[in-house]
Amino acid sequence: MEPRPKTPERREDALSKERIVASAIGLLDEEGERALTFRALANRLSTGSGAIYWHIPDKDALLSAATETVLSHALGDIAGGCDPADALRAIALSVFDAIEAHPWVGTQLAREPWQPAMVEVFERSSAQFDLLGVPRASLFHCVSAFVQYLLGTAAQTAAAARHKFHASERPAVLAAIVERWTRRDPAKYPFVHLLAEQVRTHDEREAFLAGLDLILAGAKPAR
């Protein structure tokens, strides 16, 4: 009797939390958070929803795991042994670039800043501020200011994602904002008018780094 031809195997046996999270990240990048359902993910993985629930209990846990994975990969590229200030810039830029590449990460951090993804950021930045010479009594305040700065960037990116702004639309959006702001009386709002052109033409990454340098300059102990 001839052996029966093998039928294609279901992928459930190969299913893992890591594979589910990787697929979820792809879906989030392509279609956004609203498209992320366990049914859509099951179709993408050629499995059943029950197999996914075996590894991850709900959508919130999946979003948290996806955010943690993206940030862990971003922070994993930072080389060790560099100057503490340079290391803090690298941490901040890694988070900034991760949010730029995955806007839904900004939404998650803005929504739940206490989630596991921030633990590594808090630990790494604390170690670098300590190496920078920040007194232990001031360490929490320095790290908090640093993390809040990152979360502010996350919230801004999340707001842009909610309004579905694309990079190509940025000049027009900023021009419209400046036009509305500068309708106000320059006698009452002189600095709005003074800085209007910078608001309209600024580069987000350059502005982010400039603000970061102000935080780091304030953190360095006086000589």
Tab-separated table of C-alpha atoms in Angstrom:
chain	number	residue	atom	x	y	z
A	1	MET	CA	0.000	0.000	0.000
A	2	GLU	CA	1.437	3.350	-1.053
A	3	PRO	CA	2.029	5.896	1.705
A	4	ARG	CA	-0.527	8.677	1.779
A	5	PRO	CA	0.803	12.051	0.709
A	6	LYS	CA	1.445	14.407	3.604
A	7	THR	CA	-1.042	17.222	4.078
A	8	PRO	CA	0.215	20.683	4.940
A	9	GLU	CA	0.720	20.946	8.688
A	10	ARG	CA	-1.014	23.572	10.732
A	11	ARG	CA	1.413	26.039	12.273
A	12	GLU	CA	0.014	25.784	15.816
A	13	ASP	CA	2.879	23.538	16.919
A	14	ALA	CA	5.352	26.241	15.903
A	15	LEU	CA	3.348	29.005	17.540
A	16	SER	CA	5.103	30.898	20.298
A	17	LYS	CA	4.593	34.183	22.125
A	18	GLU	CA	7.559	35.637	20.227
A	19	ARG	CA	6.050	34.714	16.859
A	20	ILE	CA	2.643	36.101	17.843
A	21	VAL	CA	4.183	39.383	18.995
A	22	ALA	CA	6.282	39.687	15.819
A	23	SER	CA	3.184	39.190	13.695
A	24	ALA	CA	1.264	41.711	15.792
A	25	ILE	CA	4.010	44.300	15.265
A	26	GLY	CA	3.761	43.769	11.513
A	27	LEU	CA	-0.015	44.197	11.616
A	28	LEU	CA	0.229	47.316	13.780
A	29	ASP	CA	2.807	48.869	11.447
A	30	GLU	CA	0.754	48.132	8.354
A	31	GLU	CA	-2.794	48.833	9.512
A	32	GLY	CA	-2.711	50.477	12.952
A	33	GLU	CA	-4.083	49.591	16.358
A	34	ARG	CA	-7.733	49.356	15.314
A	35	ALA	CA	-6.885	46.546	12.914
A	36	LEU	CA	-5.265	44.468	15.639
A	37	THR	CA	-7.779	41.821	16.657
A	38	PHE	CA	-7.116	38.243	17.659
A	39	ARG	CA	-9.161	37.114	14.660
A	40	ALA	CA	-7.045	39.175	12.224
A	41	LEU	CA	-3.897	37.932	13.913
A	42	ALA	CA	-5.099	34.309	13.757
A	43	ASN	CA	-5.711	34.687	10.014
A	44	ARG	CA	-2.246	36.159	9.587
A	45	LEU	CA	-0.685	33.253	11.495
A	46	SER	CA	-2.883	30.568	9.881
A	47	THR	CA	-4.112	29.390	13.262
A	48	GLY	CA	-7.103	29.751	15.567
A	49	SER	CA	-7.776	32.507	18.065
A	50	GLY	CA	-7.700	29.969	20.896
A	51	ALA	CA	-4.078	29.134	20.146
A	52	ILE	CA	-3.170	32.813	20.543
A	53	TYR	CA	-5.093	33.117	23.812
A	54	TRP	CA	-3.018	30.196	25.124
A	55	HIS	CA	0.050	32.471	24.945
A	56	ILE	CA	-1.413	35.967	25.467
A	57	PRO	CA	-4.550	36.663	27.524
A	58	ASP	CA	-5.892	39.819	25.845
A	59	LYS	CA	-5.218	42.704	23.481
A	60	ASP	CA	-3.780	44.959	26.189
A	61	ALA	CA	-1.183	42.326	27.074
A	62	LEU	CA	-0.377	41.909	23.375
A	63	LEU	CA	0.101	45.658	22.859
A	64	SER	CA	2.296	45.819	25.951
A	65	ALA	CA	4.444	42.918	24.732
A	66	ALA	CA	4.727	44.444	21.247
A	67	THR	CA	5.793	47.812	22.681
A	68	GLU	CA	8.343	46.164	24.969
A	69	THR	CA	9.772	44.153	22.054
A	70	VAL	CA	10.189	47.225	19.834
A	71	LEU	CA	11.884	49.272	22.566
A	72	SER	CA	14.102	46.382	23.690
A	73	HIS	CA	15.358	45.925	20.138
A	74	ALA	CA	15.955	49.672	19.799
A	75	LEU	CA	17.883	49.883	23.066
A	76	GLY	CA	19.804	46.711	22.276
A	77	ASP	CA	21.659	48.508	19.481
A	78	ILE	CA	23.294	50.969	21.905
A	79	ALA	CA	26.986	50.309	22.377
A	80	GLY	CA	28.281	50.105	25.928
A	81	GLY	CA	31.248	51.872	27.473
A	82	CYS	CA	30.640	55.331	26.005
A	83	ASP	CA	30.439	58.690	27.767
A	84	PRO	CA	27.335	58.853	30.025
A	85	ALA	CA	25.948	61.930	28.263
A	86	ASP	CA	26.418	60.244	24.878
A	87	ALA	CA	24.763	57.098	26.229
A	88	LEU	CA	21.754	59.121	27.421
A	89	ARG	CA	21.484	60.771	23.991
A	90	ALA	CA	21.626	57.311	22.402
A	91	ILE	CA	18.869	56.020	24.714
A	92	ALA	CA	16.675	59.025	23.970
A	93	LEU	CA	17.249	58.844	20.214
A	94	SER	CA	16.559	55.100	20.199
A	95	VAL	CA	13.178	55.743	21.799
A	96	PHE	CA	12.537	58.712	19.484
A	97	ASP	CA	13.377	56.683	16.355
A	98	ALA	CA	11.338	53.691	17.551
A	99	ILE	CA	8.301	55.934	18.007
A	100	GLU	CA	8.852	57.565	14.608
A	101	ALA	CA	9.052	54.144	12.945
A	102	HIS	CA	6.150	52.687	14.956
A	103	PRO	CA	3.722	55.523	15.870
A	104	TRP	CA	1.496	53.106	17.810
A	105	VAL	CA	4.385	52.734	20.304
A	106	GLY	CA	3.966	56.438	21.090
A	107	THR	CA	0.257	55.845	21.667
A	108	GLN	CA	0.994	53.001	24.082
A	109	LEU	CA	3.605	54.922	26.054
A	110	ALA	CA	1.363	57.986	26.269
A	111	ARG	CA	-1.581	55.839	27.367
A	112	GLU	CA	0.258	53.672	29.904
A	113	PRO	CA	3.686	55.139	30.760
A	114	TRP	CA	4.131	52.673	33.641
A	115	GLN	CA	4.101	49.607	31.388
A	116	PRO	CA	7.013	47.088	31.272
A	117	ALA	CA	8.592	48.712	28.201
A	118	MET	CA	9.672	51.683	30.323
A	119	VAL	CA	11.450	49.578	32.966
A	120	GLU	CA	14.546	49.156	30.812
A	121	VAL	CA	14.554	52.834	29.841
A	122	PHE	CA	14.324	53.812	33.518
A	123	GLU	CA	17.090	51.406	34.548
A	124	ARG	CA	19.491	52.330	31.765
A	125	SER	CA	19.015	56.066	32.100
A	126	SER	CA	19.361	55.889	35.897
A	127	ALA	CA	22.710	54.110	35.522
A	128	GLN	CA	23.977	56.756	33.097
A	129	PHE	CA	22.872	59.710	35.232
A	130	ASP	CA	24.658	58.026	38.142
A	131	LEU	CA	27.835	57.769	36.037
A	132	LEU	CA	27.377	61.398	35.059
A	133	GLY	CA	27.872	62.276	38.724
A	134	VAL	CA	24.322	63.171	39.671
A	135	PRO	CA	23.969	62.916	43.475
A	136	ARG	CA	21.825	59.992	44.586
A	137	ALA	CA	19.428	62.407	46.290
A	138	SER	CA	18.763	64.058	42.900
A	139	LEU	CA	18.877	60.925	40.754
A	140	PHE	CA	15.132	60.255	40.766
A	141	HIS	CA	14.331	63.821	39.727
A	142	CYS	CA	16.830	63.734	36.839
A	143	VAL	CA	15.569	60.401	35.568
A	144	SER	CA	11.948	61.518	35.944
A	145	ALA	CA	12.589	64.676	33.893
A	146	PHE	CA	14.344	62.595	31.229
A	147	VAL	CA	11.559	60.000	31.050
A	148	GLN	CA	8.823	62.649	31.058
A	149	TYR	CA	10.576	64.327	28.132
A	150	LEU	CA	10.463	61.029	26.230
A	151	LEU	CA	6.813	60.514	27.138
A	152	GLY	CA	6.012	64.023	25.898
A	153	THR	CA	7.476	63.074	22.534
A	154	ALA	CA	5.423	59.874	22.624
A	155	ALA	CA	2.230	61.844	23.319
A	156	GLN	CA	2.955	64.258	20.466
A	157	THR	CA	3.523	61.391	18.044
A	158	ALA	CA	0.376	59.684	19.290
A	159	ALA	CA	-1.635	62.855	18.655
A	160	ALA	CA	-0.284	63.078	15.104
A	161	ALA	CA	-1.158	59.417	14.551
A	162	ARG	CA	-4.729	59.985	15.806
A	163	HIS	CA	-5.163	62.818	13.309
A	164	LYS	CA	-3.494	60.678	10.621
A	165	PHE	CA	-0.891	63.291	9.743
A	166	HIS	CA	1.688	62.060	7.247
A	167	ALA	CA	5.247	63.379	7.027
A	168	SER	CA	4.474	64.969	3.672
A	169	GLU	CA	1.663	67.000	5.277
A	170	ARG	CA	3.824	68.349	8.110
A	171	PRO	CA	4.760	71.716	6.470
A	172	ALA	CA	1.125	72.506	5.702
A	173	VAL	CA	-0.023	71.473	9.192
A	174	LEU	CA	2.631	73.638	10.883
A	175	ALA	CA	1.891	76.561	8.579
A	176	ALA	CA	-1.802	76.344	9.501
A	177	ILE	CA	-0.960	76.266	13.219
A	178	VAL	CA	1.302	79.308	12.917
A	179	GLU	CA	-1.315	81.168	10.890
A	180	ARG	CA	-3.899	80.614	13.653
A	181	TRP	CA	-1.490	81.541	16.443
A	182	THR	CA	-0.298	84.751	14.808
A	183	ARG	CA	-3.840	86.091	14.495
A	184	ARG	CA	-3.480	87.045	18.141
A	185	ASP	CA	-2.419	90.530	19.141
A	186	PRO	CA	1.413	90.734	18.978
A	187	ALA	CA	1.342	93.230	21.853
A	188	LYS	CA	-0.171	90.548	24.105
A	189	TYR	CA	1.672	87.564	22.578
A	190	PRO	CA	5.071	88.928	21.494
A	191	PHE	CA	6.915	85.625	21.882
A	192	VAL	CA	4.341	83.702	19.855
A	193	HIS	CA	5.097	86.094	16.995
A	194	LEU	CA	8.841	86.065	17.706
A	195	LEU	CA	9.071	82.249	17.498
A	196	ALA	CA	6.426	81.683	14.828
A	197	GLU	CA	8.899	81.117	12.000
A	198	GLN	CA	10.832	78.560	14.051
A	199	VAL	CA	7.603	76.728	14.838
A	200	ARG	CA	6.799	76.586	11.132
A	201	THR	CA	10.236	75.426	9.931
A	202	HIS	CA	11.722	73.451	12.839
A	203	ASP	CA	13.062	69.930	12.454
A	204	GLU	CA	11.553	67.537	15.033
A	205	ARG	CA	14.737	65.559	15.548
A	206	GLU	CA	16.925	68.645	15.940
A	207	ALA	CA	14.455	70.205	18.380
A	208	PHE	CA	14.321	66.961	20.340
A	209	LEU	CA	18.115	66.840	20.640
A	210	ALA	CA	18.335	70.512	21.615
A	211	GLY	CA	15.842	69.990	24.426
A	212	LEU	CA	17.675	66.875	25.536
A	213	ASP	CA	20.958	68.787	25.712
A	214	LEU	CA	19.310	71.326	28.030
A	215	ILE	CA	18.251	68.500	30.360
A	216	LEU	CA	21.740	66.986	30.327
A	217	ALA	CA	23.415	70.376	30.900
A	218	GLY	CA	21.206	70.922	33.948
A	219	ALA	CA	21.975	67.434	35.258
A	220	LYS	CA	25.754	67.795	35.198
A	221	PRO	CA	27.150	68.666	38.633
A	222	ALA	CA	28.773	72.083	38.922
A	223	ARG	CA	32.562	71.999	38.792
